C-alpha cells in the first residue's frame, strides 16, 4: 500500500470511529412445522417431494386440507389444524412458482386417491388479495429475522405467507426486492369444490372458513424481514454518509406495503449516518397494535446523509409530490423524523420566501438570489411552500437548532471526510462564489454538507425556526438518564435544540440519541398515532408488547 493510501485509510478509520458518536440510531416446503395429523402424513410427505409431478403434489395438498378442514373446530395448534395450515400455504407456493405459473389462477381439477376435487381461486375483495397481484409467495417461517427479536405472530387458521410483488419495469416507490405484505392462504370446501383465498390479515384478522368465523394465522414481521439488511448497519450508514455512491439505495420514497387508499401513509425519515433499516424495530413494534397495522401503511424515505440538509429536504419534497401525482387519492401524511431526518421533515412544514432570507441574511442572500435563476438548485432548496397534505408530525431527537458536536473536533473530522456527488458539487460551484462558501461553511474552499448544516451557527436554522408550524406536531426527546431536563441531552442533541414551543406533547425518554427504537418511544408513537385516529390509547399489555 502506498504511503498516501495508508494515510487516507488511517484517517478514514479514525473518522468513522469519531463520527459514529454522531449517530446511534420458492417451492421448497416449510421446515418449521408443528405436529401433523397422522392420517395425512403420507399425503403431505408425497406433496413435499420434488420427485413427484406438480399436479400430483397439488392434489395431495388439496386432499390433506380436505381431510383436516372438518377438524378445525378441535382448536388452533392441534395436529389437524397444523396440517391444514401447512397444506394451504405450501399449495399456494407450489402453484404460483411451478410450471412458470401456468397452474396459477385458473380452475383446476385434481384426482387424488379416487376422489376428484375442483379448485378455484377467490376473486379480490376488500379483505382478499387479487390472485394475480403477487408474483411470488414465501412461507413466513422461511424468512430469517435478522433485526427483529420479537415477531408479531397471530395464531390462527391458514397458511401464513409473505406475498411479494416484483414486476418489470419496477413500479414507482417499490424497493428493489419488490413490495411485500402478509398473506393468509385458506381453502374452503363445499363437497368436492375447493376455493383458495389469499386473505389480508392486516385488514381483517378473522374470516369465515368452513362456515365459521375463525382467527387467521399471520406473521406481520416476516414481510419487513424479507428485505435483508447490510451486514453491519452502522458501517453501512457511516460509509453512505461519507460518500453518496456507497449508500445502499437510490434516493427516494419506498413503500413497504402495497399502496392502499384506505390507509394513512406513515412516512419515516432517518437521520445522519443511518439507513431506513434503522426503522425496522420501530415499525415492527407499532405493528403489534392491530389498529395501527389496519389503519396505517408504512413508507420510508432513503437518502445519502452527507448531502446538504436543504438539498435532502428538497429531494424529500419532490418524492412526496411524486406520490401526490401518482396517488392523488391518498390520505394525508403523518411523518416521523429522527435526528437530522426531523430537520428534513421540519422543512416540509414551513413556507420560506426570498424576503425572509434577505431580512435575516441581508446582502448575502440578496446576492445569491440575484445570481441564480428561480429554477436553480440553490433557489429551489431555499424557497418552498409548506406541504398541505401533511397532517401530523413527530420529531424524535431532532436538532432544530443544531448540535454542538458538529462544531467540535469530531464534527470537523466528519466534515472533511464527506464527499459529495460530483454533479451536486458542480452545481454548487456554479451557483456559489468563494465568498458565499465562506459565509455558509466558514471556508472559501469547503462545500456545504450535512454536518456543516448541523452547526448551531448555520445561518439557515434561525430562518427556518422563525416560521410557525401550522400542523399538530409532537416531540420525543432523549435523556441519557440524568433526569435534569431542561439541561439534559441525548448525547448528541441537547434539550435546548430539540425542544419546540407549541408541540402538542413532549415526551422525555430515558435513552441515547438512537432512542427511536426504545420501548417508551414506540409506546409514545402508538399513543400519538391512535390520537390521530381519534381512538383511545392501547392497553398497557399492547404497549408492552410493542416495545419488545
mmCIF file of N, CA, C and O in Angstrom, residues 151-155 218-221 545:
data_model
loop_
_atom_site.group_PDB
_atom_site.id
_atom_site.type_symbol
_atom_site.label_atom_id
_atom_site.label_comp_id
_atom_site.label_asym_id
_atom_site.label_seq_id
_atom_site.Cartn_x
_atom_site.Cartn_y
_atom_site.Cartn_z
ATOM 1 N N UNK A 151 -41.199 -11.356 17.155
ATOM 2 C CA UNK A 151 -42.035 -11.344 15.964
ATOM 3 C C UNK A 151 -43.496 -11.091 16.336
ATOM 4 O O UNK A 151 -43.972 -11.523 17.390
ATOM 5 N N UNK A 152 -44.193 -10.390 15.456
ATOM 6 C CA UNK A 152 -45.631 -10.193 15.596
ATOM 7 C C UNK A 152 -46.347 -11.321 14.872
ATOM 8 O O UNK A 152 -46.578 -11.257 13.668
ATOM 9 N N UNK A 153 -46.654 -12.366 15.618
ATOM 10 C CA UNK A 153 -47.289 -13.549 15.048
ATOM 11 C C UNK A 153 -48.697 -13.683 15.613
ATOM 12 O O UNK A 153 -48.912 -13.558 16.823
ATOM 13 N N UNK A 154 -49.646 -13.918 14.717
ATOM 14 C CA UNK A 154 -51.037 -14.119 15.102
ATOM 15 C C UNK A 154 -51.380 -15.583 14.868
ATOM 16 O O UNK A 154 -51.346 -16.064 13.738
ATOM 17 N N UNK A 155 -51.673 -16.292 15.936
ATOM 18 C CA UNK A 155 -52.015 -17.706 15.805
ATOM 19 C C UNK A 155 -53.427 -17.838 15.249
ATOM 20 O O UNK A 155 -54.325 -17.097 15.630
ATOM 21 N N UNK A 218 -51.075 -15.440 10.890
ATOM 22 C CA UNK A 218 -50.332 -14.402 10.158
ATOM 23 C C UNK A 218 -49.025 -14.107 10.871
ATOM 24 O O UNK A 218 -48.912 -14.253 12.085
ATOM 25 N N UNK A 219 -48.044 -13.696 10.092
ATOM 26 C CA UNK A 219 -46.777 -13.208 10.617
ATOM 27 C C UNK A 219 -46.568 -11.819 10.033
ATOM 28 O O UNK A 219 -46.304 -11.671 8.841
ATOM 29 N N UNK A 220 -46.700 -10.789 10.875
ATOM 30 C CA UNK A 220 -46.614 -9.411 10.400
ATOM 31 C C UNK A 220 -45.176 -8.890 10.384
ATOM 32 O O UNK A 220 -44.927 -7.812 9.844
ATOM 33 N N UNK A 221 -44.254 -9.633 10.971
ATOM 34 C CA UNK A 221 -42.852 -9.226 10.967
ATOM 35 C C UNK A 221 -42.111 -9.723 9.735
ATOM 36 O O UNK A 221 -41.186 -9.071 9.244
ATOM 37 N N UNK A 545 -46.054 -5.049 24.639
ATOM 38 C CA UNK A 545 -45.700 -5.930 23.524
ATOM 39 C C UNK A 545 -45.019 -5.133 22.419
ATOM 40 O O UNK A 545 -44.072 -5.596 21.791
#
